[in-house]
mmCIF file of C-alpha atoms in Angstrom:
data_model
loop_
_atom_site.group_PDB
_atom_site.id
_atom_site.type_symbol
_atom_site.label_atom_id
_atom_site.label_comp_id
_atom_site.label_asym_id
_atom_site.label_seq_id
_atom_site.Cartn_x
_atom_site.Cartn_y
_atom_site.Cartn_z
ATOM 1 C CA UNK L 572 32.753 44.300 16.594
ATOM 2 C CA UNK L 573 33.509 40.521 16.626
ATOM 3 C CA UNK L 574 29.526 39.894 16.649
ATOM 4 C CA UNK L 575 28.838 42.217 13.568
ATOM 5 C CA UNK L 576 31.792 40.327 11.888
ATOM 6 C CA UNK L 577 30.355 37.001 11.990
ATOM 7 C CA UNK L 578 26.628 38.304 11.102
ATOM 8 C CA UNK L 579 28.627 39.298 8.137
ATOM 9 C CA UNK L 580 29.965 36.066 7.048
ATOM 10 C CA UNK L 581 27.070 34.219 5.186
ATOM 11 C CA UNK L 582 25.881 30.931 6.961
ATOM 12 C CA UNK L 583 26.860 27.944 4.752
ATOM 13 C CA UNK L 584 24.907 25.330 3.469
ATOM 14 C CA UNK L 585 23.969 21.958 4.821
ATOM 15 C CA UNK L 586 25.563 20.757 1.440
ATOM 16 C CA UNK L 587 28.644 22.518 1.757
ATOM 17 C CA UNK L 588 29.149 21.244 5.424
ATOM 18 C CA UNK L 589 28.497 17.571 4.674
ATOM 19 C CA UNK L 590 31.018 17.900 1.752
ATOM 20 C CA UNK L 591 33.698 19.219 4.357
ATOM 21 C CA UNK L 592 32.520 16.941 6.764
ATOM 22 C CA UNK L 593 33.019 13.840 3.929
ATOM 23 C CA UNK L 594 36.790 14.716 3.901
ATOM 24 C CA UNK L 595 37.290 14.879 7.160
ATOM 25 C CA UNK L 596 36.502 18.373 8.844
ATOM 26 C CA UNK L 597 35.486 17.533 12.282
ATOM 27 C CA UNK L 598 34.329 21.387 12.746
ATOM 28 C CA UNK L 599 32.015 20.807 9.813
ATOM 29 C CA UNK L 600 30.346 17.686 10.937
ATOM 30 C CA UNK L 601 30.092 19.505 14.759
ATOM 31 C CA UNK L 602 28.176 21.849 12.927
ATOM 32 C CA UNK L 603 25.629 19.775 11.371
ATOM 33 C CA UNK L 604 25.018 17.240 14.508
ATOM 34 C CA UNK L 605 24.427 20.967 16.360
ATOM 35 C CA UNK L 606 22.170 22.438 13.675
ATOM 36 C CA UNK L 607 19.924 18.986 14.022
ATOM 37 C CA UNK L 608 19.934 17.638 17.248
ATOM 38 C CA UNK L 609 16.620 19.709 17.855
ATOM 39 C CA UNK L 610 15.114 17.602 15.118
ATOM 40 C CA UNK L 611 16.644 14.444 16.676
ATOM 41 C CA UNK L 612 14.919 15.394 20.057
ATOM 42 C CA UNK L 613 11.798 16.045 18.468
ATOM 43 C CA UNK L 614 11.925 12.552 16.848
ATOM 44 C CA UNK L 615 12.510 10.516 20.064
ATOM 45 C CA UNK L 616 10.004 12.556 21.781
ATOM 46 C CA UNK L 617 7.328 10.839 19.415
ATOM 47 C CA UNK L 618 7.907 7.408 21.082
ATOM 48 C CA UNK L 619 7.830 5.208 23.824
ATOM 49 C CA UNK L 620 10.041 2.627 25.456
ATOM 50 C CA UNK L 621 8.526 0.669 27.620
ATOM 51 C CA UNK L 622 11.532 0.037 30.145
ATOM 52 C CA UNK L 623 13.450 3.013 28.455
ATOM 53 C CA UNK L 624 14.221 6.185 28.801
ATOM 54 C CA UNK L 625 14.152 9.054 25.392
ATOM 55 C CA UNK L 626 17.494 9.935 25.844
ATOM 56 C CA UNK L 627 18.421 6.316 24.476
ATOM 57 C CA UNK L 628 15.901 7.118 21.278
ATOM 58 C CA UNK L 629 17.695 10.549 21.467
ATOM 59 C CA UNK L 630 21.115 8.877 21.055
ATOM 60 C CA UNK L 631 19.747 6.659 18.451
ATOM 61 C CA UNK L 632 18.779 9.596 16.654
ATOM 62 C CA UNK L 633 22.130 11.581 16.940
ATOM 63 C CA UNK L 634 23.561 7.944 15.546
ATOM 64 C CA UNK L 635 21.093 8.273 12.189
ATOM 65 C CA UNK L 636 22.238 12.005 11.976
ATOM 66 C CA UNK L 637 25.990 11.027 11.969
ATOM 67 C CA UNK L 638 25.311 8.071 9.313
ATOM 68 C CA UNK L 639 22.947 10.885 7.098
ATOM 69 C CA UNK L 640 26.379 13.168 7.230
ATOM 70 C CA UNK L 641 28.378 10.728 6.471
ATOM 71 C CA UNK L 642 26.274 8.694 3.838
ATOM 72 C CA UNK L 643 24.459 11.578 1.880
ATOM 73 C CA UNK L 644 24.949 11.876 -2.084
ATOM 74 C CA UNK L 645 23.548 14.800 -3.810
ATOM 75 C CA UNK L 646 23.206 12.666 -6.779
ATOM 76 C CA UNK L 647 22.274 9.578 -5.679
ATOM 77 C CA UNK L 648 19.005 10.514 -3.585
ATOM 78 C CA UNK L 649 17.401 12.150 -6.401
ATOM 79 C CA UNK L 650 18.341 15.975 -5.454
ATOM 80 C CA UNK L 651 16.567 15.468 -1.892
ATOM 81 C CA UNK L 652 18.056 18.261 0.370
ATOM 82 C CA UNK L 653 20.423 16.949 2.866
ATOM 83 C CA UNK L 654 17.450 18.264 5.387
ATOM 84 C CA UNK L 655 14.868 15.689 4.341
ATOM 85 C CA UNK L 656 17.487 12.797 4.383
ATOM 86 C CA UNK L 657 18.696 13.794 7.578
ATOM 87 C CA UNK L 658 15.267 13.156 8.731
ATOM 88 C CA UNK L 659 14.304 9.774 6.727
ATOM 89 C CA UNK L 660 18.009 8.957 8.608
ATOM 90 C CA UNK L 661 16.840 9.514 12.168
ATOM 91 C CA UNK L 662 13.558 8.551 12.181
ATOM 92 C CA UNK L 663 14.663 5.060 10.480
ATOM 93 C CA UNK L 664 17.268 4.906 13.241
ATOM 94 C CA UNK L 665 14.826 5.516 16.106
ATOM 95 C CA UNK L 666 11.910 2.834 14.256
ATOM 96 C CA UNK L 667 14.518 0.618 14.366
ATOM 97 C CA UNK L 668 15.860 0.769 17.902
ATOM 98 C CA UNK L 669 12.284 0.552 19.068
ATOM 99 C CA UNK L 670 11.994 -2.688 16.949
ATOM 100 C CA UNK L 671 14.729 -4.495 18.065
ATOM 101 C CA UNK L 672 14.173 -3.736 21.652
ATOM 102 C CA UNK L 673 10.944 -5.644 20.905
ATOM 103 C CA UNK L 674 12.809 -8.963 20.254
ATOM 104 C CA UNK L 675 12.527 -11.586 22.410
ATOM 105 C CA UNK L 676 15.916 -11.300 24.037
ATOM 106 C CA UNK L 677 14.622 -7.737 25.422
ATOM 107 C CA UNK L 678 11.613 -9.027 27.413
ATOM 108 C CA UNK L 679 10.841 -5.762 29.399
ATOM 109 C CA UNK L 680 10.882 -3.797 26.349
ATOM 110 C CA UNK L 681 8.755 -6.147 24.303
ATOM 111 C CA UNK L 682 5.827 -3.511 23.675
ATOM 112 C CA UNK L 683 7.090 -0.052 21.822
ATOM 113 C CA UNK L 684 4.267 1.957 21.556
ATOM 114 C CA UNK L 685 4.528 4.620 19.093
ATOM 115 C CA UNK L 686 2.452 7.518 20.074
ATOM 116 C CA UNK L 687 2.494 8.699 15.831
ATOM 117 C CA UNK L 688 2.241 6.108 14.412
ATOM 118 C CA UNK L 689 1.836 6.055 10.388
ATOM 119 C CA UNK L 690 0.320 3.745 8.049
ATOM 120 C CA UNK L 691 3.611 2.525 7.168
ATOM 121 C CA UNK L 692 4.204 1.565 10.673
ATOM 122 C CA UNK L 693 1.882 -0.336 11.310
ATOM 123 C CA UNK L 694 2.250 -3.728 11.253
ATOM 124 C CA UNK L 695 2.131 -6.075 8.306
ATOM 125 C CA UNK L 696 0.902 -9.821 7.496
ATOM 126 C CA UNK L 697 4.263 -11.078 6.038
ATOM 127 C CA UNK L 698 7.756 -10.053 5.307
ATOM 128 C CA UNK L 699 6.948 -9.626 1.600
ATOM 129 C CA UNK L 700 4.159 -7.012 2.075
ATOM 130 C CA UNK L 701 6.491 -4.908 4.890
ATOM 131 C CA UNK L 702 9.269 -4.693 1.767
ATOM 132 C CA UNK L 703 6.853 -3.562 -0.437
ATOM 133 C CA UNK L 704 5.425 -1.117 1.653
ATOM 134 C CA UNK L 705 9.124 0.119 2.316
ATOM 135 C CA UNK L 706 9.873 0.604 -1.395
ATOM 136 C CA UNK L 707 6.611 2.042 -2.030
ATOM 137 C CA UNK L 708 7.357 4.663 0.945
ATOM 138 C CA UNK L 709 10.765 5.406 -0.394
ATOM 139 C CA UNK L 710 9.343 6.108 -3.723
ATOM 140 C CA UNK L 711 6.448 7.919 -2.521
ATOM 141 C CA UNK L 712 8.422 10.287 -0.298
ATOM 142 C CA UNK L 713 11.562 10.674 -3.342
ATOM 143 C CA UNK L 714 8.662 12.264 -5.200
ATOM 144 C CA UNK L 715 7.341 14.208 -2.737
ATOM 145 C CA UNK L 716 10.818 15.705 -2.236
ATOM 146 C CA UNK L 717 10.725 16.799 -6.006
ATOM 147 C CA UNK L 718 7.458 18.197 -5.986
ATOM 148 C CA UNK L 719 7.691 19.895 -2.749
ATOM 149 C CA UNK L 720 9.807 22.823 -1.094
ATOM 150 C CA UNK L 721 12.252 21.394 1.967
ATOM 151 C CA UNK L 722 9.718 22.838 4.286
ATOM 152 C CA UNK L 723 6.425 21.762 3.134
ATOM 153 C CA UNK L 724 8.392 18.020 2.763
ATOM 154 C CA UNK L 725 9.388 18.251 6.117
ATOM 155 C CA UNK L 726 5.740 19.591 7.529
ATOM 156 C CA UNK L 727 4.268 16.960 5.767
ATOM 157 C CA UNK L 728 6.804 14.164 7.015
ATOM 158 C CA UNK L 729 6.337 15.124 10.140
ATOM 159 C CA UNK L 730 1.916 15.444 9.810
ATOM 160 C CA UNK L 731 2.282 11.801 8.229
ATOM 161 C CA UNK L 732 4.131 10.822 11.329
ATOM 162 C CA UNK L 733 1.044 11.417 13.239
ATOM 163 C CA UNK L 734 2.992 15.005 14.689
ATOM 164 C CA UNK L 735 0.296 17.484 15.775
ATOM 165 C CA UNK L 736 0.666 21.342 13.966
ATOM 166 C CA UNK L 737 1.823 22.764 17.685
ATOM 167 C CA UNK L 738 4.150 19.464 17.856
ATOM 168 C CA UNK L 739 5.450 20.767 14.021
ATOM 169 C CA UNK L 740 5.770 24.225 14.971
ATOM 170 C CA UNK L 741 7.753 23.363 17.950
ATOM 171 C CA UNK L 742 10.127 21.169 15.542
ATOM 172 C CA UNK L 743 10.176 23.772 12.943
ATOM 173 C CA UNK L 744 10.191 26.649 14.982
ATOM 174 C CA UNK L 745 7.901 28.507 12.645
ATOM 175 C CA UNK L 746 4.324 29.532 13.921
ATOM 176 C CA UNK L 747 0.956 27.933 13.033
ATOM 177 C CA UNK L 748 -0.033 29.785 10.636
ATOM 178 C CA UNK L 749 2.624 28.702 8.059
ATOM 179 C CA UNK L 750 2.567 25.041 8.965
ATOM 180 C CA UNK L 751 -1.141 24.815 8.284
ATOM 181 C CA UNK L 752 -0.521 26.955 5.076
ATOM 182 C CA UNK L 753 2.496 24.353 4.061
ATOM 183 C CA UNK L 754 0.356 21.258 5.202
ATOM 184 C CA UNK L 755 -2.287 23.036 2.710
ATOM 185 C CA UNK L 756 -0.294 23.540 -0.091
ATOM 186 C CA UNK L 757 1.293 20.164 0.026
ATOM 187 C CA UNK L 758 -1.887 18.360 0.150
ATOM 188 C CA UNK L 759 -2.817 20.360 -2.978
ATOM 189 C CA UNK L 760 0.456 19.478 -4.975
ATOM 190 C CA UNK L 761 0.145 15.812 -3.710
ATOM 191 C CA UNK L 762 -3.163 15.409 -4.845
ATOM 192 C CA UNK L 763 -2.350 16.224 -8.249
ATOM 193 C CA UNK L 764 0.610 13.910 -7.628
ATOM 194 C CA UNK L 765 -1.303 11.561 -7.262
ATOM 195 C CA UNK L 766 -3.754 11.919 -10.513
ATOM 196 C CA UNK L 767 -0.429 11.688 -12.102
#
């Protein structure tokens, strides 16, 4: 009876968590880190630490997720779901662990090798041109948000990331039929984004 209860209560949304988890509902935020630590895993299983193990990238991750609950602004990120900033959060969190363990003082760990690595990954000449590229990322993927669903943004996140479609499906949980059809449909809309 208890089982058919709780089907009956409708699941809420990732907004409506982070909202209780903003003032202070430590069941709320449980719920989110839970509902996303499959997409964390999935993150720090697309890189490598030379001298490391994943479940440091993992914890790295579940560190991004925590700051994405506890950051996220329905208004200020241009009505991106609190999916696709949950992701931007982790992956940035993961990039950058993997970067800093490349410093100097971290000898061992002086190589990361990314195995996606995107164009805006790569490395760049000078300071200057790895800002720009940031900003022109961050504006690039703020319109993608708008002009695609939370799923096709995601799919197409992840196929920009370098993710296979069985790597996706795995992530997404969704078979391969609809992550080619949402990698399809996005590249249609972003093309015409991009005649814009």
């Amino acid at each position: 009876m208890k089982a058919k209860q709780e089907r009956l209560v409708p699941r809420q949304t990732d907004e409506s968590l982070v909202e209780r988890a903003q003032a202070g509902d430590k069941q709320a935020t449980e719920e989110l880190l839970s509902r996303y630590a499959g997409l964390v895993r999935g993150r720090a299983r697309g890189f490598f630490l030379v001298g490391g193990e994943t479940e440091d990238l993992i914890q790295e991750g579940m560190i991004g997720l925590y700051r994405a609950v506890s950051e996220y602004r329905v208004d200020r990120e241009g009505g991106m779901s609190f999916k696709n900033f949950a992701y931007l959060c982790v992956s940035r969190r993961i990039i950058d662990a993997v970067k800093a363990s490349a410093r100097k003082k971290n000898v061992p760990l002086n190589n990361y090798v990314s195995l996606f690595q995107s164009e805006w990954e790569m490395p760049v000449s000078s300071p200057e041109d790895e800002v720009i590229r940031g900003e022109d990322r961050r504006e690039f993927l703020q319109k993608m948000s708008k002009e695609l669903s939370d799923f096709e943004f995601r799919v197409t996140v992840m196929y920009m990331d370098g993710l296979s479609c069985a790597e996706i499906c795995e992530a997404t949980g969704k078979e391969e039929k609809s992550v080619d059809n949402a990698i399809q449909r996005s590249k249609k809309k972003l093309q015409k984004l991009l005649k814009r």
